[in-house]
Coordinates of C-alpha atoms in Angstrom, one line a residue:
M999 CA 0.0 0.0 0.0
K1000 CA 1.6 3.3 -1.1
L1001 CA -0.7 6.0 0.2
K1002 CA 2.1 8.5 0.3
N1003 CA 2.1 11.7 2.4
I1004 CA -1.2 10.9 4.0
A1005 CA -1.6 10.3 7.7
L1006 CA 1.5 8.5 8.8
S1007 CA 0.1 6.5 11.6
A1008 CA -2.9 5.3 9.6
L1009 CA -0.6 4.6 6.7
T1010 CA 1.5 2.3 8.9
I1011 CA -1.5 0.3 9.9
A1012 CA -2.6 0.2 6.2
I1013 CA 0.8 -1.3 5.2
A1014 CA 0.6 -3.8 8.0
T1015 CA -2.9 -5.0 7.3
G1016 CA -3.4 -4.2 3.6
C1017 CA -0.4 -5.8 2.1
A1018 CA 0.5 -8.8 4.1
T1019 CA -1.2 -11.3 1.8
A1020 CA 0.2 -14.8 1.7
D1021 CA -0.2 -15.4 -2.0
Q1022 CA 1.7 -12.4 -3.5
Q1023 CA 4.6 -12.7 -5.9
P1024 CA 4.2 -16.5 -6.6
Q1025 CA 5.7 -18.5 -9.5
H1026 CA 3.1 -20.2 -11.6
Q1027 CA 3.2 -24.0 -11.3
W1028 CA 0.2 -25.3 -13.3
V1029 CA 0.4 -28.8 -14.8
Q1030 CA 0.3 -29.4 -18.5
D1031 CA -3.0 -30.8 -19.8
K1032 CA -4.7 -30.4 -16.4
E1033 CA -8.0 -28.4 -16.3
Y1034 CA -8.3 -26.0 -13.4
N1035 CA -11.5 -24.2 -12.2
L1036 CA -11.3 -20.6 -11.1
T1037 CA -14.3 -18.5 -9.9
I1038 CA -14.1 -14.7 -9.9
L1039 CA -16.6 -13.0 -7.6
H1040 CA -17.2 -9.3 -7.7
T1041 CA -19.3 -6.4 -6.4
N1042 CA -19.1 -2.6 -7.0
D1043 CA -20.6 0.7 -6.0
N1044 CA -21.4 -0.3 -2.5
H1045 CA -22.2 3.3 -1.5
G1046 CA -22.6 2.7 2.2
N1047 CA -25.0 -0.3 2.0
F1048 CA -23.4 -2.4 4.7
W1049 CA -26.9 -3.1 6.2
Q1050 CA -30.0 -4.6 4.7
N1051 CA -32.7 -2.2 3.7
K1052 CA -36.1 -1.8 5.3
Y1053 CA -37.4 -4.7 3.1
G1054 CA -34.7 -7.1 4.3
E1055 CA -32.8 -6.9 1.0
R1056 CA -29.1 -6.8 0.4
G1057 CA -26.7 -6.2 3.3
M1058 CA -23.2 -7.5 4.0
A1059 CA -24.2 -10.2 6.4
A1060 CA -26.3 -12.0 3.7
R1061 CA -23.5 -11.2 1.2
A1062 CA -21.0 -13.0 3.5
T1063 CA -23.2 -16.1 3.6
L1064 CA -23.6 -16.2 -0.1
I1065 CA -19.9 -15.8 -0.8
N1066 CA -18.8 -18.3 1.8
D1067 CA -21.3 -20.8 0.4
I1068 CA -19.8 -20.3 -3.1
R1069 CA -16.3 -20.7 -1.7
A1070 CA -17.2 -24.0 0.0
E1071 CA -18.9 -25.3 -3.2
V1072 CA -16.0 -24.3 -5.4
K1073 CA -13.4 -25.8 -3.0
S1074 CA -15.3 -29.1 -2.8
E1075 CA -15.0 -29.3 -6.6
G1076 CA -11.3 -28.6 -6.5
G1077 CA -11.5 -25.0 -7.7
S1078 CA -10.4 -21.7 -6.2
V1079 CA -12.0 -18.2 -5.7
L1080 CA -10.9 -14.6 -6.1
L1081 CA -13.1 -11.8 -4.7
L1082 CA -12.8 -8.3 -6.2
S1083 CA -14.4 -4.9 -5.7
G1084 CA -14.9 -2.2 -8.4
G1085 CA -14.8 0.6 -5.8
D1086 CA -17.1 3.4 -4.5
I1087 CA -17.5 2.0 -1.0
N1088 CA -18.2 5.5 0.3
T1089 CA -21.2 7.8 0.2
G1090 CA -24.9 7.2 0.0
V1091 CA -26.3 5.8 3.2
P1092 CA -26.2 8.1 6.2
E1093 CA -25.4 5.5 8.8
S1094 CA -22.3 4.7 6.9
D1095 CA -21.5 8.3 5.9
L1096 CA -21.6 9.5 9.6
Q1097 CA -19.0 6.8 10.4
D1098 CA -16.6 7.3 7.5
A1099 CA -17.7 3.9 6.0
E1100 CA -16.0 2.1 8.9
P1101 CA -18.7 -0.6 9.0
D1102 CA -18.4 -1.1 5.2
F1103 CA -14.6 -1.7 5.3
I1104 CA -14.9 -3.9 8.4
G1105 CA -17.6 -5.9 6.7
M1106 CA -15.6 -6.3 3.5
S1107 CA -12.6 -7.5 5.5
M1108 CA -14.7 -10.1 7.3
I1109 CA -16.1 -11.3 3.9
G1110 CA -12.6 -11.7 2.6
Y1111 CA -12.1 -9.4 -0.4
D1112 CA -8.8 -10.0 -2.2
A1113 CA -8.5 -6.5 -3.7
M1114 CA -10.4 -3.3 -4.4
T1115 CA -9.8 -0.6 -7.0
L1116 CA -10.3 3.0 -5.9
G1117 CA -13.6 4.7 -7.0
N1118 CA -14.1 8.4 -7.4
H1119 CA -16.2 8.5 -4.2
E1120 CA -13.2 7.3 -2.2
F1121 CA -12.1 10.9 -2.6
D1122 CA -15.3 12.4 -1.1
N1123 CA -13.5 12.8 2.2
S1124 CA -10.0 14.0 3.1
L1125 CA -7.0 11.8 2.4
D1126 CA -6.7 11.3 6.2
V1127 CA -10.0 9.5 6.1
L1128 CA -8.9 7.4 3.1
A1129 CA -5.8 6.4 5.0
K1130 CA -7.9 5.5 8.0
Q1131 CA -10.1 3.3 5.7
A1132 CA -7.1 1.6 4.4
G1133 CA -6.2 0.7 8.0
W1134 CA -9.7 -0.8 8.5
A1135 CA -9.3 -3.0 5.4
N1136 CA -7.3 -6.2 5.4
F1137 CA -7.1 -6.2 1.6
P1138 CA -5.2 -3.9 -0.7
F1139 CA -6.4 -0.8 -2.5
I1140 CA -5.0 -0.8 -6.1
S1141 CA -4.9 1.8 -8.8
A1142 CA -2.3 2.3 -11.5
N1143 CA -3.3 5.8 -12.7
I1144 CA -3.5 7.9 -9.5
Y1145 CA -0.3 9.9 -9.0
K1146 CA 1.0 12.3 -6.3
D1147 CA 4.3 14.2 -6.7
G1148 CA 5.0 12.2 -9.9
E1149 CA 4.7 8.7 -8.3
R1150 CA 1.8 6.3 -8.1
M1151 CA -0.1 6.8 -4.9
F1152 CA -1.3 3.2 -4.6
D1153 CA 0.0 -0.2 -5.7
A1154 CA -0.7 -0.6 -9.4
Y1155 CA -1.5 -4.3 -9.2
K1156 CA -1.4 -7.4 -7.0
I1157 CA -0.3 -10.9 -7.9
F1158 CA -2.3 -13.9 -6.7
N1159 CA -1.5 -17.6 -6.9
K1160 CA -4.6 -19.8 -7.3
D1161 CA -3.6 -23.5 -7.5
G1162 CA -0.5 -22.6 -9.4
I1163 CA -2.2 -20.2 -11.8
K1164 CA -0.5 -16.8 -11.6
I1165 CA -3.1 -14.0 -11.7
A1166 CA -2.3 -10.3 -12.0
V1167 CA -5.1 -7.9 -10.9
I1168 CA -4.5 -4.3 -12.0
G1169 CA -6.5 -1.4 -10.6
L1170 CA -7.8 1.6 -12.7
T1171 CA -9.8 4.7 -11.7
T1172 CA -11.8 7.0 -13.9
E1173 CA -9.9 10.1 -14.8
D1174 CA -13.2 12.0 -14.3
T1175 CA -12.4 11.9 -10.6
A1176 CA -10.3 15.0 -11.3
E1177 CA -13.6 16.8 -12.1
I1178 CA -16.2 14.9 -10.0
G1179 CA -14.0 14.3 -6.9
N1180 CA -14.0 17.0 -4.2
P1181 CA -11.4 19.6 -5.4
E1182 CA -10.6 20.4 -1.7
F1183 CA -9.1 17.0 -1.3
I1184 CA -7.6 16.0 -4.7
S1185 CA -5.9 19.2 -5.8
E1186 CA -2.5 17.6 -5.4
L1187 CA -3.4 14.4 -7.1
E1188 CA -3.2 13.5 -10.8
F1189 CA -5.6 11.1 -12.5
R1190 CA -3.8 9.9 -15.6
D1191 CA -5.4 8.3 -18.6
P1192 CA -6.2 4.7 -17.4
K1193 CA -6.0 3.3 -20.9
V1194 CA -2.4 4.5 -21.4
E1195 CA -1.4 3.4 -17.9
A1196 CA -2.9 -0.1 -18.4
K1197 CA -1.1 -0.6 -21.7
K1198 CA 2.2 0.3 -20.2
L1199 CA 1.6 -1.7 -17.1
I1200 CA 0.5 -4.9 -18.9
A1201 CA 3.7 -4.7 -21.0
E1202 CA 5.8 -4.4 -17.8
L1203 CA 3.9 -7.3 -16.2
K1204 CA 4.5 -9.6 -19.1
A1205 CA 8.2 -8.8 -19.0
T1206 CA 8.7 -9.1 -15.3
E1207 CA 5.9 -11.3 -13.8
N1208 CA 4.7 -13.3 -16.8
P1209 CA 1.2 -13.9 -15.3
D1210 CA -1.1 -16.5 -16.7
V1211 CA -4.2 -14.4 -16.4
I1212 CA -4.5 -10.5 -16.3
I1213 CA -7.7 -9.0 -14.8
A1214 CA -8.5 -5.3 -14.5
A1215 CA -10.5 -4.2 -11.5
T1216 CA -11.8 -0.8 -12.8
H1217 CA -14.0 2.1 -11.8
M1218 CA -14.5 3.6 -15.2
G1219 CA -18.0 2.8 -16.3
H1220 CA -19.5 0.6 -19.0
Y1221 CA -20.9 2.6 -22.0
L1222 CA -22.5 0.8 -24.9
N1223 CA -20.3 0.6 -27.9
G1224 CA -17.8 3.0 -26.2
D1225 CA -20.3 5.9 -26.4
N1226 CA -19.4 7.6 -23.1
G1227 CA -21.1 11.0 -23.8
S1228 CA -19.8 13.6 -21.4
N1229 CA -18.1 10.9 -19.2
A1230 CA -14.5 9.9 -19.4
P1231 CA -13.8 6.8 -21.5
G1232 CA -14.8 3.6 -19.8
D1233 CA -14.3 -0.2 -19.9
V1234 CA -15.3 -0.6 -23.6
Q1235 CA -12.7 1.9 -24.8
L1236 CA -10.1 0.4 -22.5
A1237 CA -10.6 -3.1 -23.9
R1238 CA -10.5 -1.7 -27.5
Y1239 CA -7.3 0.3 -26.8
L1240 CA -5.3 -2.7 -25.7
N1241 CA -4.0 -5.4 -27.9
E1242 CA -6.3 -8.3 -28.3
G1243 CA -5.5 -10.9 -25.6
D1244 CA -3.7 -8.4 -23.4
L1245 CA -6.6 -8.4 -20.8
D1246 CA -8.7 -11.4 -19.9
M1247 CA -11.4 -9.8 -17.9
I1248 CA -12.6 -6.3 -16.6
V1249 CA -14.4 -6.3 -13.3
G1250 CA -16.0 -2.8 -13.5
G1251 CA -18.0 -0.2 -11.6
H1252 CA -19.0 3.5 -11.7
S1253 CA -21.9 3.5 -14.2
Q1254 CA -23.9 1.2 -11.9
E1255 CA -25.2 -1.1 -14.6
P1256 CA -25.9 -4.8 -14.6
V1257 CA -23.8 -5.4 -17.6
C1258 CA -26.0 -8.1 -19.2
M1259 CA -26.0 -8.0 -23.0
E1260 CA -28.3 -9.1 -25.8
G1261 CA -26.2 -8.7 -28.9
A1262 CA -24.7 -5.1 -28.9
E1263 CA -27.5 -3.8 -26.6
Y1264 CA -28.3 -4.1 -22.9
A1265 CA -30.7 -7.0 -22.2
N1266 CA -33.9 -6.2 -20.3
F1267 CA -32.3 -7.9 -17.3
K1268 CA -34.4 -8.8 -14.2
P1269 CA -33.1 -10.2 -10.9
G1270 CA -32.8 -14.0 -11.1
Q1271 CA -32.5 -14.1 -14.9
S1272 CA -29.4 -15.2 -16.9
C1273 CA -26.8 -12.6 -17.7
T1274 CA -24.4 -12.5 -20.6
P1275 CA -21.3 -10.3 -20.1
D1276 CA -20.1 -7.9 -22.7
V1277 CA -17.0 -9.0 -24.8
Q1278 CA -14.8 -6.4 -26.4
N1279 CA -11.5 -7.2 -28.2
G1280 CA -11.4 -10.6 -26.5
T1281 CA -12.0 -9.2 -23.0
Y1282 CA -15.0 -10.1 -20.9
I1283 CA -16.5 -7.0 -19.2
V1284 CA -18.7 -7.4 -16.1
Q1285 CA -20.4 -5.2 -13.6
A1286 CA -22.8 -6.1 -10.7
H1287 CA -25.1 -3.1 -10.8
E1288 CA -24.9 -1.3 -7.4
W1289 CA -25.4 -1.3 -3.6
G1290 CA -24.6 -5.0 -3.1
K1291 CA -27.8 -6.0 -4.8
Y1292 CA -25.9 -8.8 -6.6
V1293 CA -22.7 -10.8 -6.4
G1294 CA -21.3 -11.4 -9.8
R1295 CA -20.0 -14.9 -10.4
A1296 CA -17.8 -15.8 -13.3
D1297 CA -16.7 -19.5 -13.5
Y1298 CA -13.6 -20.0 -15.7
T1299 CA -11.6 -23.1 -16.7
F1300 CA -7.9 -22.8 -17.2
K1301 CA -6.0 -25.4 -19.3
N1302 CA -2.6 -25.1 -20.9
G1303 CA -2.6 -21.4 -20.7
E1304 CA -6.1 -21.0 -22.1
F1305 CA -8.6 -19.1 -19.8
T1306 CA -12.2 -19.8 -20.8
L1307 CA -15.5 -18.5 -19.4
A1308 CA -17.7 -21.5 -18.6
S1309 CA -20.7 -19.6 -17.0
Y1310 CA -21.6 -16.2 -15.6
N1311 CA -24.4 -15.1 -13.2
L1312 CA -25.5 -12.1 -11.2
I1313 CA -26.8 -13.6 -8.0
P1314 CA -29.5 -11.5 -6.2
V1315 CA -28.7 -10.8 -2.5
N1316 CA -32.2 -11.3 -1.0
L1317 CA -33.8 -9.1 -3.6
K1318 CA -37.7 -9.1 -3.6
K1319 CA -40.5 -8.5 -6.0
K1320 CA -44.1 -7.5 -5.5
V1321 CA -46.8 -10.1 -6.0
K1322 CA -50.5 -10.2 -5.2
N1323 CA -51.5 -12.4 -2.3
A1324 CA -54.7 -14.4 -1.9
D1325 CA -56.5 -11.2 -0.8
G1326 CA -55.3 -9.3 -3.9
K1327 CA -52.9 -7.1 -1.9
K1328 CA -49.4 -6.6 -3.1
V1329 CA -46.7 -8.1 -0.9
R1330 CA -42.9 -8.4 -1.3
V1331 CA -41.5 -11.9 -1.7
F1332 CA -38.0 -13.1 -2.2
I1333 CA -37.0 -13.6 -5.9
Q1334 CA -34.8 -16.5 -4.9
D1335 CA -34.5 -18.5 -1.7
E1336 CA -33.7 -16.3 1.3
I1337 CA -30.0 -16.1 2.2
T1338 CA -29.4 -16.2 5.9
Q1339 CA -27.3 -13.5 7.4
D1340 CA -23.9 -14.5 8.6
P1341 CA -24.1 -14.3 12.5
A1342 CA -20.6 -13.0 13.0
V1343 CA -20.9 -10.3 10.4
L1344 CA -24.3 -9.3 11.6
A1345 CA -23.2 -9.1 15.2
T1346 CA -20.2 -7.0 14.3
L1347 CA -22.1 -4.5 12.1
K1348 CA -25.2 -4.2 14.3
P1349 CA -23.7 -1.6 16.7
F1350 CA -22.8 0.6 13.8
Q1351 CA -26.3 0.4 12.4
E1352 CA -27.8 1.2 15.8
K1353 CA -25.5 4.1 16.4
G1354 CA -26.5 5.6 13.1
Q1355 CA -30.2 5.0 13.6
D1356 CA -30.3 6.8 16.9
A1357 CA -29.2 10.0 15.2
L1358 CA -31.2 9.7 12.0
N1359 CA -34.7 8.6 12.6
I1360 CA -36.0 11.9 13.7
K1361 CA -38.9 13.5 11.9
I1362 CA -38.1 16.9 10.7
G1363 CA -41.2 17.6 8.4
D1364 CA -43.5 16.2 5.8
A1365 CA -44.5 16.6 2.2
N1366 CA -47.7 16.0 0.3
G1367 CA -46.1 14.3 -2.6
L1368 CA -42.9 12.8 -4.1
L1369 CA -39.8 15.0 -4.3
Q1370 CA -38.1 13.6 -7.3
G1371 CA -34.4 12.9 -7.1
D1372 CA -33.9 9.6 -8.9
R1373 CA -30.6 9.5 -10.7
D1374 CA -32.0 8.9 -14.2
V1375 CA -34.6 11.7 -13.8
V1376 CA -32.7 14.5 -12.0
R1377 CA -29.7 14.2 -14.4
N1378 CA -31.9 14.9 -17.4
N1379 CA -34.6 17.2 -16.2
Q1380 CA -35.4 20.0 -13.8
T1381 CA -37.2 18.4 -10.8
N1382 CA -39.1 19.6 -7.7
L1383 CA -36.4 18.3 -5.4
G1384 CA -33.6 20.0 -7.3
R1385 CA -35.5 23.2 -7.1
L1386 CA -36.2 22.7 -3.4
I1387 CA -32.5 22.3 -2.6
A1388 CA -31.5 25.2 -4.7
T1389 CA -34.2 27.3 -3.0
A1390 CA -33.1 26.3 0.5
H1391 CA -29.5 27.4 -0.3
M1392 CA -30.7 30.6 -2.0
Q1393 CA -32.8 31.7 1.0
R1394 CA -30.0 30.9 3.5
A1395 CA -27.6 33.1 1.6
K1396 CA -30.2 35.8 0.8
A1397 CA -29.3 35.2 -2.9
D1398 CA -31.1 36.1 -6.1
F1399 CA -31.0 32.6 -7.5
G1400 CA -29.5 29.2 -6.6
I1401 CA -27.7 26.5 -8.6
M1402 CA -27.5 22.9 -7.6
N1403 CA -25.6 20.1 -9.5
S1404 CA -27.7 17.1 -10.1
G1405 CA -24.8 14.8 -9.1
G1406 CA -25.3 16.1 -5.6
V1407 CA -28.9 14.9 -5.5
R1408 CA -28.6 11.2 -4.5
A1409 CA -32.2 10.1 -3.9
S1410 CA -35.9 11.0 -3.9
I1411 CA -38.0 11.8 -0.8
E1412 CA -41.3 10.0 -0.7
A1413 CA -44.6 11.6 0.3
G1414 CA -45.3 11.7 4.0
D1415 CA -43.0 12.1 6.9
I1416 CA -39.5 13.3 6.2
T1417 CA -36.6 12.3 8.6
Y1418 CA -33.1 13.6 9.0
K1419 CA -32.0 10.3 7.4
D1420 CA -34.0 11.2 4.3
V1421 CA -32.1 14.5 4.0
L1422 CA -28.7 12.9 4.5
T1423 CA -29.5 10.3 1.9
V1424 CA -30.3 13.0 -0.6
Q1425 CA -27.3 15.1 0.3
P1426 CA -24.6 12.9 1.7
F1427 CA -21.4 14.7 0.7
G1428 CA -21.2 17.4 3.3
N1429 CA -20.7 20.2 0.8
I1430 CA -20.8 23.8 2.0
V1431 CA -23.2 26.4 0.7
T1432 CA -21.2 29.1 -1.0
Y1433 CA -22.2 32.3 -2.9
V1434 CA -20.7 34.9 -5.1
D1435 CA -21.8 38.4 -6.2
M1436 CA -21.3 38.9 -10.0
T1437 CA -22.4 41.5 -12.5
G1438 CA -25.1 40.4 -15.0
S1439 CA -22.4 40.2 -17.7
E1440 CA -20.3 37.8 -15.5
V1441 CA -23.4 35.8 -14.7
M1442 CA -24.1 35.3 -18.4
D1443 CA -20.6 34.0 -19.0
Y1444 CA -20.9 31.7 -16.0
L1445 CA -24.3 30.3 -17.1
N1446 CA -23.1 29.7 -20.6
V1447 CA -20.8 27.1 -19.1
V1448 CA -23.0 25.7 -16.3
A1449 CA -26.5 25.8 -17.8
T1450 CA -25.3 24.1 -21.0
K1451 CA -23.8 21.0 -19.3
Q1452 CA -24.8 17.8 -21.0
K1453 CA -27.7 15.9 -19.7
D1454 CA -27.3 12.4 -18.2
S1455 CA -24.4 13.7 -16.1
G1456 CA -24.0 14.9 -12.6
A1457 CA -22.9 18.3 -14.0
F1458 CA -26.4 18.9 -15.3
A1459 CA -27.6 21.9 -13.2
Q1460 CA -30.8 22.4 -11.2
F1461 CA -32.0 26.0 -10.7
A1462 CA -34.2 28.2 -8.5
G1463 CA -35.1 31.8 -8.8
I1464 CA -34.1 32.1 -12.4
S1465 CA -35.4 31.1 -15.8
M1466 CA -33.7 30.9 -19.3
T1467 CA -33.7 29.2 -22.7
V1468 CA -30.9 26.8 -23.5
A1469 CA -30.3 26.1 -27.2
S1470 CA -27.2 25.1 -29.3
G1471 CA -24.9 25.5 -26.3
Q1472 CA -25.9 29.0 -25.5
I1473 CA -28.3 30.6 -23.1
S1474 CA -30.8 33.4 -23.7
N1475 CA -33.9 35.0 -22.3
V1476 CA -32.5 35.0 -18.8
V1477 CA -35.0 36.2 -16.1
I1478 CA -34.1 36.7 -12.5
K1479 CA -36.8 37.5 -9.9
G1480 CA -39.3 38.1 -12.7
K1481 CA -37.1 40.7 -14.5
A1482 CA -34.8 40.3 -17.5
I1483 CA -31.1 40.2 -16.5
D1484 CA -29.4 43.6 -16.4
L1485 CA -25.8 43.1 -17.5
A1486 CA -24.6 46.0 -15.3
K1487 CA -26.5 45.0 -12.2
S1488 CA -25.0 42.8 -9.4
Y1489 CA -26.5 39.5 -8.6
R1490 CA -25.9 37.0 -5.9
F1491 CA -26.2 33.2 -6.5
T1492 CA -25.4 30.1 -4.4
I1493 CA -23.4 27.1 -5.5
P1494 CA -22.2 24.0 -3.6
S1495 CA -18.6 24.3 -2.5
F1496 CA -17.7 21.3 -4.7
N1497 CA -18.7 23.2 -7.9
A1498 CA -17.4 26.5 -6.7
A1499 CA -13.9 24.8 -6.5
G1500 CA -14.3 23.6 -10.1
G1501 CA -16.0 20.3 -9.5
D1502 CA -18.0 18.8 -12.5
G1503 CA -16.1 21.1 -14.8
Y1504 CA -17.8 24.3 -13.4
P1505 CA -15.8 27.5 -13.6
K1506 CA -13.7 27.9 -10.5
I1507 CA -14.9 30.9 -8.5
T1508 CA -13.3 30.4 -5.2
E1509 CA -10.8 33.2 -6.0
H1510 CA -13.4 35.7 -7.1
A1511 CA -13.2 38.8 -5.1
A1512 CA -16.9 38.5 -4.0
F1513 CA -16.8 34.8 -3.3
V1514 CA -18.1 33.7 0.2
N1515 CA -17.9 30.3 1.9
T1516 CA -20.8 30.4 4.3
G1517 CA -19.6 27.5 6.4
Y1518 CA -23.2 26.0 6.3
V1519 CA -23.3 22.3 5.4
D1520 CA -25.8 21.7 2.6
A1521 CA -27.8 18.9 4.3
E1522 CA -28.2 21.1 7.5
V1523 CA -29.5 23.9 5.4
L1524 CA -32.0 21.7 3.6
K1525 CA -33.0 20.2 7.0
E1526 CA -33.7 23.6 8.5
Y1527 CA -35.6 24.7 5.4
I1528 CA -37.9 21.7 5.6
E1529 CA -38.4 22.2 9.3
A1530 CA -39.4 25.8 8.8
N1531 CA -41.7 25.2 5.8
S1532 CA -43.5 22.0 6.5
P1533 CA -45.8 20.7 5.5
L1534 CA -44.2 21.1 2.0
N1535 CA -46.5 21.5 -0.9
V1536 CA -44.5 19.8 -3.7
A1537 CA -46.4 21.8 -6.4
D1538 CA -44.7 24.9 -5.1
F1539 CA -41.4 23.6 -6.4
E1540 CA -42.5 22.3 -9.8
P1541 CA -40.1 23.7 -12.4
K1542 CA -42.9 24.0 -15.0
N1543 CA -41.5 25.9 -18.0
A1544 CA -38.8 27.9 -16.2
M1545 CA -36.0 26.2 -18.1
L1546 CA -36.6 25.7 -21.8
Y1547 CA -34.2 23.3 -23.6
K1548 CA -34.2 23.4 -27.4

């Protein structure tokens, strides 16, 4: 573990616990004409889901049972297992966020992960927190393309020996982290092109380690036919960039897809159905959706240097579906047989869950309808929740209008009672509300960058107190507080500290003479607004035709 220049004491622990694996640096010893069985298990984008949800779905205790059962099955048949994570352990569930994801890393350590690549959300907190997390983990963090002071910050790869088969697992992290990571914490880091780093590293591995199998654990995203839109290039581009046969498998994350293909398109995959991985340039690409909903299982055979996929499945972790019972009422039932929760993992994680619950299950208000924050909606449309958040920030700062990046809206809020947990689920990042005073002319320049951000990305902006037309990459018809913008007049607007510092590719305004960091945490501002204005009438926050996109 090479977390350089982070917290020294935490780093010492990380080195002691994260790198002392018994099966590093082996020499391959497989036997000619003998067939070996190797099972690759994988998860990704955990986002704080160490505990089962309110319906009894998911959770690391059930995941542990499932994985241990697979290990026992494979071992009884003479095979071996490798367990990998595609990253993003952090951010998304308040009980985890409040405790720096300690229960998640402890749970993963108990389950027995072999390695994890770094996701962009591993940089939501300070590097001191990341070093602390490395100390909680008894498995290595790997990434070949993150640099600090010109040197790799983490180990680029790990070598594993499974029944004499020498396996190299390399780690790669999306270069988008430079934009979507918190600029306050990553300003000294460099996220290099993972494709270039992978090609160079694979050549080095072949020359020095001569592995039998090379697997990339990535956090780059899967995009159909390499069409990544406004995102950095992902796993498809990676596989195509390399020489055919360079890479046997990509265990991915980031785009949070169940990568199950039907020809060149995504299959209409449902939990419990069969799943066919993508294949690009001779490389299998897999991803297990998100939140520990599934454990991906790839069963391979290895014979005389040939690594062949025999079967692949996404195994649901106690997922349920709605069915009608005898009375005609809809009830939730397990899609597959219930997986019992591992007693040791459950007992270890329960105090963390209880500690979080005590602080979170407090009613702070209510709403008469759904406040829409679902990822696929809020990143493509103005929504009532996006406007509510921007309004809360705007009012706290006594601003003329508010801007909120859609990537900072992480969930919807259902109709009815609203708890502190709901608010922290929506806004888990702990950003600070900031504002700046600009002339109308400066505002136009700023909006021509921010309001034209591509849809289906976290950079897509939500607005309150302002309307405009967006067409052909330009804005027009800007109206603030019911009046057309005056280019000579001064206006105040709010923006999350993440974006003020240049996150999501927004213009950096922290050095503007009229920039102010209020010190108010975004979730606390939203909480207080809901408390002061409940019951919320969701119709009051409907965007209607305020933003016209042509």
